[in-house]
Coordinates of C-alpha atoms in Angstrom, one line a residue:
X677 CA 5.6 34.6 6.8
X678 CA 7.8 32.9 4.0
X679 CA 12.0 33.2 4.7
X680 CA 13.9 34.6 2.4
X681 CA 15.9 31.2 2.0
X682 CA 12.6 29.5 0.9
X683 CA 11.4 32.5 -0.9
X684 CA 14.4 32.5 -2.9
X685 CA 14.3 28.7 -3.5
X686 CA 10.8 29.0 -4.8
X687 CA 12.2 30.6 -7.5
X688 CA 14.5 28.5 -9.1
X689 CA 12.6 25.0 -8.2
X690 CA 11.1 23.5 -10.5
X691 CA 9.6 20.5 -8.7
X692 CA 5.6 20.1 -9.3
X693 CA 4.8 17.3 -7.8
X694 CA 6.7 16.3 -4.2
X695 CA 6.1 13.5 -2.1
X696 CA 7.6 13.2 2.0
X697 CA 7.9 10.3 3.7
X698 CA 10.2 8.6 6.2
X699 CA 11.6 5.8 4.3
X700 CA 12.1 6.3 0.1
X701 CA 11.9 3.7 -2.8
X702 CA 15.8 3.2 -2.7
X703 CA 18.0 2.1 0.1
X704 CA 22.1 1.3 0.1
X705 CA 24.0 -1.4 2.2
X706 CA 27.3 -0.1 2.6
X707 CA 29.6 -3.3 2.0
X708 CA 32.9 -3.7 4.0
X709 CA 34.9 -3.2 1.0
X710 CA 33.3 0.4 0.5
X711 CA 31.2 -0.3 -1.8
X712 CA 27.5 0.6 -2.2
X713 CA 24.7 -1.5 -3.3
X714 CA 20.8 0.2 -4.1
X715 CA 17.5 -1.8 -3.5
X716 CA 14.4 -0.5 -5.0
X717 CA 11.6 -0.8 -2.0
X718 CA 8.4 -1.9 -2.8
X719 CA 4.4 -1.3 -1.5
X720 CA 1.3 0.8 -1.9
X721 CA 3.3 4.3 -2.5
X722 CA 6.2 3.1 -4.6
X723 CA 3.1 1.6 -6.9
X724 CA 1.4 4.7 -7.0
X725 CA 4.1 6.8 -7.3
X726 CA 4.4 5.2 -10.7
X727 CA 2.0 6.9 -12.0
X728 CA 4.0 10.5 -12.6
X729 CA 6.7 11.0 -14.6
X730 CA 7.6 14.0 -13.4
X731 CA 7.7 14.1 -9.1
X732 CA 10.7 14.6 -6.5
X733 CA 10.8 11.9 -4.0
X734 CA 11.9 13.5 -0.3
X735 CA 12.8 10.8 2.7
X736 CA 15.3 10.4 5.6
X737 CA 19.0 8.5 5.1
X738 CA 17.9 4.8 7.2
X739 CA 21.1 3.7 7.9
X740 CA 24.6 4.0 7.4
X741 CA 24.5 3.0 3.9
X742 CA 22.2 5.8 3.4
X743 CA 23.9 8.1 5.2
X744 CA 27.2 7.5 3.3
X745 CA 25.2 7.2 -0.4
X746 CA 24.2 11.2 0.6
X747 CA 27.8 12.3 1.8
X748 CA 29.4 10.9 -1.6
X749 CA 26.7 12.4 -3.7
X750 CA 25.1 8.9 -5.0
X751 CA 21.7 8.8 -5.4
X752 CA 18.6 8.6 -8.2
X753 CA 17.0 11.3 -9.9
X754 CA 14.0 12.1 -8.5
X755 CA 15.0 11.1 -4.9
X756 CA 16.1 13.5 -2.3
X757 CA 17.3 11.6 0.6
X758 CA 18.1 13.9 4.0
X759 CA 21.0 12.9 6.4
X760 CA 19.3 13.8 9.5
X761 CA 21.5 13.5 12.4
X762 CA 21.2 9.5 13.2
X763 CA 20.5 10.4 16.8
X764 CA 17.4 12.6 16.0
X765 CA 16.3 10.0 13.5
X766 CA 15.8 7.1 16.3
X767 CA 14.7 9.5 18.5
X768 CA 12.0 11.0 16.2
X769 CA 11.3 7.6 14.2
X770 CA 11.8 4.9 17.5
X771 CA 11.2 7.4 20.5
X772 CA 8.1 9.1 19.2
X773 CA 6.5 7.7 15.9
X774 CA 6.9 3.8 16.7
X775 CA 6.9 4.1 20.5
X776 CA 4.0 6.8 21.0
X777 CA 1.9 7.4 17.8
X778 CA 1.9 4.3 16.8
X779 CA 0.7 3.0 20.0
X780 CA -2.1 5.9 20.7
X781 CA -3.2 5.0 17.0
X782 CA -3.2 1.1 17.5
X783 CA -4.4 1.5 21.1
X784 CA -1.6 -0.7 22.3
X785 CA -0.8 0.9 25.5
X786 CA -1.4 -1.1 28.5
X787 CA -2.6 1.9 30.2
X788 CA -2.0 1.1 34.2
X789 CA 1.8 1.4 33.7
X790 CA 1.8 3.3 30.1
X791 CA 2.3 5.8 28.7
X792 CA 4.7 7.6 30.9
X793 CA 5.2 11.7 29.4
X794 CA 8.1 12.8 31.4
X795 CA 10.9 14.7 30.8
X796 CA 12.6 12.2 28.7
X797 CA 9.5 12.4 26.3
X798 CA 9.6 16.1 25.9
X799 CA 13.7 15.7 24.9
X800 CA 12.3 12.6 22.3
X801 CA 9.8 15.2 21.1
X802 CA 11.6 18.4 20.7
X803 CA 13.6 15.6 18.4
X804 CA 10.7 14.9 16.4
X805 CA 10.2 18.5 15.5
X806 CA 13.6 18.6 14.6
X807 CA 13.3 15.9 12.3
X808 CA 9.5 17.6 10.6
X809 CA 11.7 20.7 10.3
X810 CA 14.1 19.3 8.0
X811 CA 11.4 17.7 5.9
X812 CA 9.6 20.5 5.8
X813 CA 12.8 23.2 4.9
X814 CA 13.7 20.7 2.3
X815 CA 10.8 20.4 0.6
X816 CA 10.3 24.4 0.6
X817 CA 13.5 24.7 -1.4
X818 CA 12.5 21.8 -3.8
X819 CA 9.0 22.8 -4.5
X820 CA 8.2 25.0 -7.7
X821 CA 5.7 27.6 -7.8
X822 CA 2.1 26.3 -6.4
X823 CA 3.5 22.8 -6.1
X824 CA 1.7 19.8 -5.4
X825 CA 3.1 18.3 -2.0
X826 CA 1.6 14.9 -0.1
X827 CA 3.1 14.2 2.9
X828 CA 2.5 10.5 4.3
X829 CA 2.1 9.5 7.8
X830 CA 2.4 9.8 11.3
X831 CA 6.1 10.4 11.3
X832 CA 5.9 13.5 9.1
X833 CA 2.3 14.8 11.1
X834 CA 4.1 18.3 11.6
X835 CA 5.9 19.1 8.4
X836 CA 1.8 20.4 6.9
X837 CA 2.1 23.1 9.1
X838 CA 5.7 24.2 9.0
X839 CA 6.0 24.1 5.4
X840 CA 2.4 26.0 5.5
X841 CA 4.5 28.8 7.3
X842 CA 7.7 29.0 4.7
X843 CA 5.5 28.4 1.3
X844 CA 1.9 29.1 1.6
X845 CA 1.8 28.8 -2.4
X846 CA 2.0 25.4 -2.3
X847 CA -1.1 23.0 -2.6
X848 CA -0.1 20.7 0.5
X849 CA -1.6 17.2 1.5
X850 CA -1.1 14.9 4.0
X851 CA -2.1 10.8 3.9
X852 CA -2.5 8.9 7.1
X853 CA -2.0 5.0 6.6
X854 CA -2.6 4.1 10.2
X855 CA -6.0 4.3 12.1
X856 CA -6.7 7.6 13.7
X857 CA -7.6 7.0 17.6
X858 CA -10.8 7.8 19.0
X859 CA -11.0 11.3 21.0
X860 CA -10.9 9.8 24.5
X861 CA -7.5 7.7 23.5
X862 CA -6.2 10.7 22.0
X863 CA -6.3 12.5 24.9
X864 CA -3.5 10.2 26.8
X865 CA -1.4 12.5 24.9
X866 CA -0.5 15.9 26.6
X867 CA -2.8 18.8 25.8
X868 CA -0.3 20.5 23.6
X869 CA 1.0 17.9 22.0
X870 CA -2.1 16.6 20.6
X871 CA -2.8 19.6 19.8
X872 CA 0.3 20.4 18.0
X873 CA -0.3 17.1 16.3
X874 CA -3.9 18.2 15.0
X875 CA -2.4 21.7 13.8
X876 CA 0.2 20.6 11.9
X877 CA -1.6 18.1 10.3
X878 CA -4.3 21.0 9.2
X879 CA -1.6 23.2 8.5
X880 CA -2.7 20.8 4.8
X881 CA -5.0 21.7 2.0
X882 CA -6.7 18.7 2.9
X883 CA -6.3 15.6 5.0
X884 CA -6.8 12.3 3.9
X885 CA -7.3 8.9 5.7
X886 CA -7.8 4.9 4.6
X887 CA -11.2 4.6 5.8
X888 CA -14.6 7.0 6.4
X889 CA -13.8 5.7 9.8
X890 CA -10.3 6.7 10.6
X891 CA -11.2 10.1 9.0
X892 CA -14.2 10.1 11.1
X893 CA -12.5 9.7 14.1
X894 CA -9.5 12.9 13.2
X895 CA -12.5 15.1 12.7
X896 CA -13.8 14.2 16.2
X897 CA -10.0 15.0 17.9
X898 CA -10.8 18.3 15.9
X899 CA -13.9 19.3 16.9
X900 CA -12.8 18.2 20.4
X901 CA -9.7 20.0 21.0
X902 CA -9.5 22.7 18.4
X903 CA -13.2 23.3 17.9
X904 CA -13.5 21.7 14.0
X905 CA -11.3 21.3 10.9
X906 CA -10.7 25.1 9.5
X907 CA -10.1 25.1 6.3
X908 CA -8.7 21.5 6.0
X909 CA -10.8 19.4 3.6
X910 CA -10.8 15.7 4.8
X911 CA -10.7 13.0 2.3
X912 CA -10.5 9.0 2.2
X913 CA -8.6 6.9 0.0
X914 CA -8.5 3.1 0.5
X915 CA -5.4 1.8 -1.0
X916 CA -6.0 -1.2 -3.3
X917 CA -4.2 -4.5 -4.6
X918 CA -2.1 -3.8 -7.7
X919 CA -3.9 -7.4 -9.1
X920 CA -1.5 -7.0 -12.6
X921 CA 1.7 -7.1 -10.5
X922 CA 0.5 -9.8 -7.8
X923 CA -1.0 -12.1 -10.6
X924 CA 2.4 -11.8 -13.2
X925 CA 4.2 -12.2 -9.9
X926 CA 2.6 -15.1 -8.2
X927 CA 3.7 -17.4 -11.6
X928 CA 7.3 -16.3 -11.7
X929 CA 9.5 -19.4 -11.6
X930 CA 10.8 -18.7 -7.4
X931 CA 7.2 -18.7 -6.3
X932 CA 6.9 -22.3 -7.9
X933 CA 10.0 -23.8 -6.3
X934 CA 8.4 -22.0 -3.3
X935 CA 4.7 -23.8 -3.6
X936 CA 6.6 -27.0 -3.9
X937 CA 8.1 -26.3 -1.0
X938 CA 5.5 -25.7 1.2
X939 CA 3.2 -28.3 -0.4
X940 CA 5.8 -30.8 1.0
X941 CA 5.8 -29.1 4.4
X942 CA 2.3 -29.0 4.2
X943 CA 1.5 -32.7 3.2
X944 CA -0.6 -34.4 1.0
X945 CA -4.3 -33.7 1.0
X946 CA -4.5 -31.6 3.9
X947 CA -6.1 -27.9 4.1
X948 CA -4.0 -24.8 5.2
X949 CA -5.1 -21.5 7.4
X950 CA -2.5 -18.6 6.4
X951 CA -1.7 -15.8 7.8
X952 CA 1.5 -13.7 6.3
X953 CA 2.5 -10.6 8.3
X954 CA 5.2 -8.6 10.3
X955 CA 5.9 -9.3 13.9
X956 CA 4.1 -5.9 14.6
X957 CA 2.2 -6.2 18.1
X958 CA -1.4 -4.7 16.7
X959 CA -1.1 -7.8 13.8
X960 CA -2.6 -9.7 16.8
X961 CA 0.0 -12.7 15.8
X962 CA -0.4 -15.0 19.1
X963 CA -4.2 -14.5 19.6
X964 CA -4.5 -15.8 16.1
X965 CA -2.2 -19.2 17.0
X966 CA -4.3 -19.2 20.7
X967 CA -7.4 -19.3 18.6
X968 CA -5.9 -22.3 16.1
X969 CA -4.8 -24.3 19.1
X970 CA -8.9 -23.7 20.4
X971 CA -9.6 -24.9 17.2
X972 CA -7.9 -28.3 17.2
X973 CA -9.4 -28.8 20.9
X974 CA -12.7 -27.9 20.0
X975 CA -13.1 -29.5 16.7
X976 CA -10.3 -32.4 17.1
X977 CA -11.2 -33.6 13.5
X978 CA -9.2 -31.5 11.8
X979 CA -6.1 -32.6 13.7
X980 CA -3.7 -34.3 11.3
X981 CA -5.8 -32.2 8.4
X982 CA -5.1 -28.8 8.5
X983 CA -1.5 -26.8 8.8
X984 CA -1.4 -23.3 9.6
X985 CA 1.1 -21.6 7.6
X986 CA 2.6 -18.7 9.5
X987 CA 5.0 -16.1 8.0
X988 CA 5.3 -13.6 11.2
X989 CA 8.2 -11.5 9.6
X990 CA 10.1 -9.6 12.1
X991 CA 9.7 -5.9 12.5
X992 CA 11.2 -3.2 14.6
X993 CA 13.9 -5.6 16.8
X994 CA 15.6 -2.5 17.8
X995 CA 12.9 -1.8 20.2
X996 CA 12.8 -4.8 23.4
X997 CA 8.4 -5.1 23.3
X998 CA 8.6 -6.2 19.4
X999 CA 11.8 -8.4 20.4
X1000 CA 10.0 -9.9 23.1
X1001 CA 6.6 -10.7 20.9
X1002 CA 8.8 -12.2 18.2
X1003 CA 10.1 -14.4 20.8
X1004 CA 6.5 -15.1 22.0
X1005 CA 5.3 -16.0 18.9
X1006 CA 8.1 -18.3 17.9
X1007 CA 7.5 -19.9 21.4
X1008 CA 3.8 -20.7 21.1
X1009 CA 4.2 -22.5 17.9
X1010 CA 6.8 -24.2 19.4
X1011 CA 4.4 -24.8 22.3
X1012 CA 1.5 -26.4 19.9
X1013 CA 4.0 -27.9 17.7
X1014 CA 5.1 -30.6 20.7
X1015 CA 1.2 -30.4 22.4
X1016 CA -0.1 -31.8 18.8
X1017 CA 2.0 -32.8 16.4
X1018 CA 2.8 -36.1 15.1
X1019 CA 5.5 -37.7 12.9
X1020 CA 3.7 -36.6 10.0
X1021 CA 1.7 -33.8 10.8
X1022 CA 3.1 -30.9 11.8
X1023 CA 0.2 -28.2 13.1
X1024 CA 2.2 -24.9 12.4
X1025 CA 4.7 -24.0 9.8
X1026 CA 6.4 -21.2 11.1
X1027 CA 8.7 -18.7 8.8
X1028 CA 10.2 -15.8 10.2
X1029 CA 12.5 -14.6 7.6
X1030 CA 10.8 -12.4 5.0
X1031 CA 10.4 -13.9 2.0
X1032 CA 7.7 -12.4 -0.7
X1033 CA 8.0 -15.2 -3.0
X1034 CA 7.2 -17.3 -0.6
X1035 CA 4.4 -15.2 0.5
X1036 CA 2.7 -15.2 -2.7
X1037 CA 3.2 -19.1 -3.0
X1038 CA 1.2 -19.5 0.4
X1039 CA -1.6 -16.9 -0.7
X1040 CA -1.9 -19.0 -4.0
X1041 CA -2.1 -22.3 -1.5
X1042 CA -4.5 -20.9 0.8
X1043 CA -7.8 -22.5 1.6
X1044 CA -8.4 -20.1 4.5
X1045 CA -5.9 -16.8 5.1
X1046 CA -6.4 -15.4 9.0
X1047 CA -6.3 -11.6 9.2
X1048 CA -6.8 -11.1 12.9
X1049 CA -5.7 -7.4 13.9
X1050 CA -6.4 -5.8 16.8
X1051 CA -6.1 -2.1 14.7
X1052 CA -5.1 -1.9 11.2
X1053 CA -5.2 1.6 9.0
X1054 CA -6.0 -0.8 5.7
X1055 CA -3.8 -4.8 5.8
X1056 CA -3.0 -5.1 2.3
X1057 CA -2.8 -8.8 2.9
X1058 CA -6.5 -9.1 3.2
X1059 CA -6.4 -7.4 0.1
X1060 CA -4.6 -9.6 -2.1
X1061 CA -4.4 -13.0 -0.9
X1062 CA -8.1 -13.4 -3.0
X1063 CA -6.8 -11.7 -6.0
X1064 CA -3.8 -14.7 -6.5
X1065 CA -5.9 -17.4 -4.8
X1066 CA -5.5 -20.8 -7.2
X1067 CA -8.9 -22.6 -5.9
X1068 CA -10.6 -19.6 -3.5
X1069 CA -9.8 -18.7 -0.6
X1070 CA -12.1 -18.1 2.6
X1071 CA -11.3 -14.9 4.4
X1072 CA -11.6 -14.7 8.2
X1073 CA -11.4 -10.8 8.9
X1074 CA -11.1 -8.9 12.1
X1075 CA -13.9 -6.4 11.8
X1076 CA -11.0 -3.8 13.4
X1077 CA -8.8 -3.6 10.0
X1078 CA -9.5 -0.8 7.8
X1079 CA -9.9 -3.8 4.8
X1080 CA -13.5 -4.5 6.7
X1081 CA -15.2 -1.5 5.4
X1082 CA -14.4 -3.1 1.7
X1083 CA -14.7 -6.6 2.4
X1084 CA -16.8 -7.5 5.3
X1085 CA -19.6 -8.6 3.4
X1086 CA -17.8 -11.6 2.0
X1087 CA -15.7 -12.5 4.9
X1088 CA -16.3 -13.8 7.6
X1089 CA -15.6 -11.2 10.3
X1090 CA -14.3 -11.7 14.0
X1091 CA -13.6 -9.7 17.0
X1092 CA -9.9 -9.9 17.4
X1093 CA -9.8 -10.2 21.2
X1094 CA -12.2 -12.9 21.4
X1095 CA -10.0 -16.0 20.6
X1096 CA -12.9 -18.7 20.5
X1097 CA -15.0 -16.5 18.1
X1098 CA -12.2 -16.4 16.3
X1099 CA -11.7 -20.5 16.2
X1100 CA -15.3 -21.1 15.6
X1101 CA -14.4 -18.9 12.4
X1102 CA -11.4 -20.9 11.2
X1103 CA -13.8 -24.1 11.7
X1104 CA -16.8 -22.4 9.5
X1105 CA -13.7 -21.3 6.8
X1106 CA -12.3 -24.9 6.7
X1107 CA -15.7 -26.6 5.7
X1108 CA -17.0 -23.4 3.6
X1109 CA -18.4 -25.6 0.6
X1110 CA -16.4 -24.9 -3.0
X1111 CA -18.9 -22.9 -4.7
X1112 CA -19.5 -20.7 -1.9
X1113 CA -15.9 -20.0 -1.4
X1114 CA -15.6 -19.6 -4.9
X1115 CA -18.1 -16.5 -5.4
X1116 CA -17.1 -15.2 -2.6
X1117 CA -13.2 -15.0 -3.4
X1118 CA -14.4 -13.1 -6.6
X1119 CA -16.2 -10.5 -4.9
X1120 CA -13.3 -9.9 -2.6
X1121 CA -11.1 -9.7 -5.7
X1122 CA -13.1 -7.3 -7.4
X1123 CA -13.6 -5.7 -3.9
X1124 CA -9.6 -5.7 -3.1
X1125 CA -8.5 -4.2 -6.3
X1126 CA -11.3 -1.2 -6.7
X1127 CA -8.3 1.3 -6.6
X1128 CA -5.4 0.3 -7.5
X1129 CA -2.0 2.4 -6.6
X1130 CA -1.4 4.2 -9.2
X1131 CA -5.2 5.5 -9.2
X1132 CA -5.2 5.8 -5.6
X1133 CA -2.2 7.9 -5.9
X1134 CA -3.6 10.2 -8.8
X1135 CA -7.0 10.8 -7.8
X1136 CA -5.8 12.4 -4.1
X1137 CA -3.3 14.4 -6.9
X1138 CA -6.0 15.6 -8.5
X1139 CA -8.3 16.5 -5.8
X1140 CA -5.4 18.3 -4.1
X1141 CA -5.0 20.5 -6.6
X1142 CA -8.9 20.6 -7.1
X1143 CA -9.7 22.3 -4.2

């Protein structure tokens, strides 16, 4: 049944094509002398988005600057940006999508204590509708007739199926960028909320994952719970490396001063393992420094001859488990920084404020890069550190990211959990011969940048509106 608010709005929208998502491609500081500044965002889906000129952009006011860039009317044109009540925002985006989905996705919960679904949930929860809602009324008055709408990711799992109910002329999609859990993890969720979470999402034309594998594993929660798919058509789209962008970018003049940098850190001669990442507990940060500590014990030649470069960028500090991994993280390189160092040799070079400059200078350094996740929809970085590689770059890939599907064959692939796997792998990396490492980097690349962005983002356009 369509209401006559969105009925009406149907009408005079013109919008074609509409993307949803919880944070947009602008945000604003407020400064204390009242003034607002805009940053453009960056990633996968700003990239793609590129690609169409004509598109209305709707997301959720992050923060106070946000919040008070809506109220005075500032903002960019194609960019709707909602001012959701701040307290059903971190309810919705900290209480449910980061601190539930995320972890049933990731399979991060340390299940004899967690997860706990009590009455304080269900108030978190009837938040998270709250929050769909407004994405999904929003977008019914901005949508044109038969409009294209892709709706991204677990926070926005609900808004398919509402917006199904107020516009069923619309073409509607919805793009997971995280795994999708297995049936019998899925199932620590409440019966009706994973199946409210399955409907909504197939309240969508068709639903589209990263990996066969990830989509694979939503058809089995279907066929499980609801008894199949319906009419949902299920798709899979795995996000490239925008190689143009990262190449022109990785010779800019701050990335230099940044290699020069780090070469000094680094010292002369020697041969560095990277890893660059947030601070995210399923990036699998301290297994991967356990398992370069096992590698200096087992293989003591390389002490005074290799550095691991570490950029663990901090992520989600308003919730105490990521505070307290931060901490742990900084506190084990500190650990292995006084067990092996020496005047000259420091083992780990540890930077945890986010710097993409100095990212790409390290990816163009590397002579191993370390991508250890426990669970990992896609990890981008896997993705381009070969593309901007100067001399190759051996990749050492946990066989858990969604990046494995694309590049196992020329990486050498670990088991996340199993930390002296994973330092016999560093140790095969570092003596790799140059040739080898060589071919192989080039097969990644061409691997890594199959589908770039702005196709990746076009061809789910046209097979929305295909089918």
């Amino acid at each position: 049944m369509v209401s006559e608010h969105a009925e009406t709005a149907a009408t005079t929208a013109t919008a074609q094509v509409l993307v949803a998502s919880n944070r947009g491609p602008v945000s604003y500081t407020l400064g204390e002398d009242g003034t607002l500044d805009a940053k453009r965002g960056g990633g996968g889906l700003v990239s793609g988005l590129s690609a169409v000129e004509d598109k209305l952009w709707v997301c959720a006011a992050l923060g106070d600057g946000d919040r008070e860039a809506v109220r005075r009317g500032v903002g960019e044109a194609g960019v709707r940006m909602l001012d959701i009540d701040a307290g059903i925002h971190a309810d919705a985006y900290n209480g449910i999508a980061n601190s539930v989905l995320w972890f049933v996705h990731h399979l991060l919960y340390q299940t004899p204590v967690e997860p706990v679904f009590d009455a304080e949930f269900r108030r978190r929860w009837a938040s998270y509708e709250t929050y769909n809602r407004a994405f999904s009324r929003a977008l019914a008055e901005e949508a044109g007739p038969g409009a294209a709408v892709l709706v991204q990711d677990y926070h926005l799992a609900l808004v398919p199926g509402m917006l199904r109910e107020l516009r069923p002329d619309l073409r509607i999609g919805h793009f997971s960028h995280t795994p999708w859990a297995p049936v019998d993890y899925f199932r620590l969720l409440p019966d009706d909320i994973a199946e409210q979470l399955l409907r909504g999402i197939l309240g969508a034309d068709r639903a589209a994952f990263l990996t066969r594998r990830w989509a694979d594993a939503f058809i089995g929660c279907c066929t499980e719970i609801l008894g199949g798919t319906g009419h949902t058509r299920i798709g899979v789209h795995g996000l490239g490396a925008d190689a143009d962008f990262l190449r022109r970018r990785s010779q800019e003049p701050d990335v230099l001063e940044r290699m020069a940098a780090l070469r000094e850190q680094v010292g002369e001669g020697r041969k560095t393992i990277v890893r660059v990442d947030r601070t995210e507990l399923s990036k699998n940060i301290v297994r991967g420094l356990h398992a370069y500590r096992a590698l200096l014990d087992a293989h003591p030649e390389w002490r005074e001859r290799v550095v691991h470069v570490a950029f663990a960028y901090p992520s989600r500090q308003d919730l105490a488990v990521y505070r307290d991994y931060t901490a742990a993280v900084q506190s084990l390189a500190t650990e292995i920084n006084g067990a092996y160092g020496t005047e000259s040799w420091t083992p780990v070079v540890l930077h945890v404020k986010d710097d993409f400059a100095r990212s790409l200078a390290a990816y163009r350094l590397a002579d191993v890069a370390l991508v250890n996740p426990i669970r990992d929809g896609m990890n981008l970085v896997a993705k381009e550190v070969p593309v901007v590689s100067d001399h190759g770059c051996a990749l050492v890939l946990s066989r858990e990211a969604g990046a494995y599907e694309e590049l196992g064959e020329d990486a050498i692939v670990v088991n996340p959990y199993d930390v002296t796997g994973t330092a016999e792998a560093l140790h095969e990396a570092l003596t790799m011969s140059g040739d080898e490492r060589s071919g192989r980097t080039k097969r990644l690349a061409e691997a890594a940048t199959a589908l770039p962005p702005q196709q990746w983002f076009l061809d789910q356009l046209e097979a929305l509106r295909r089918e």
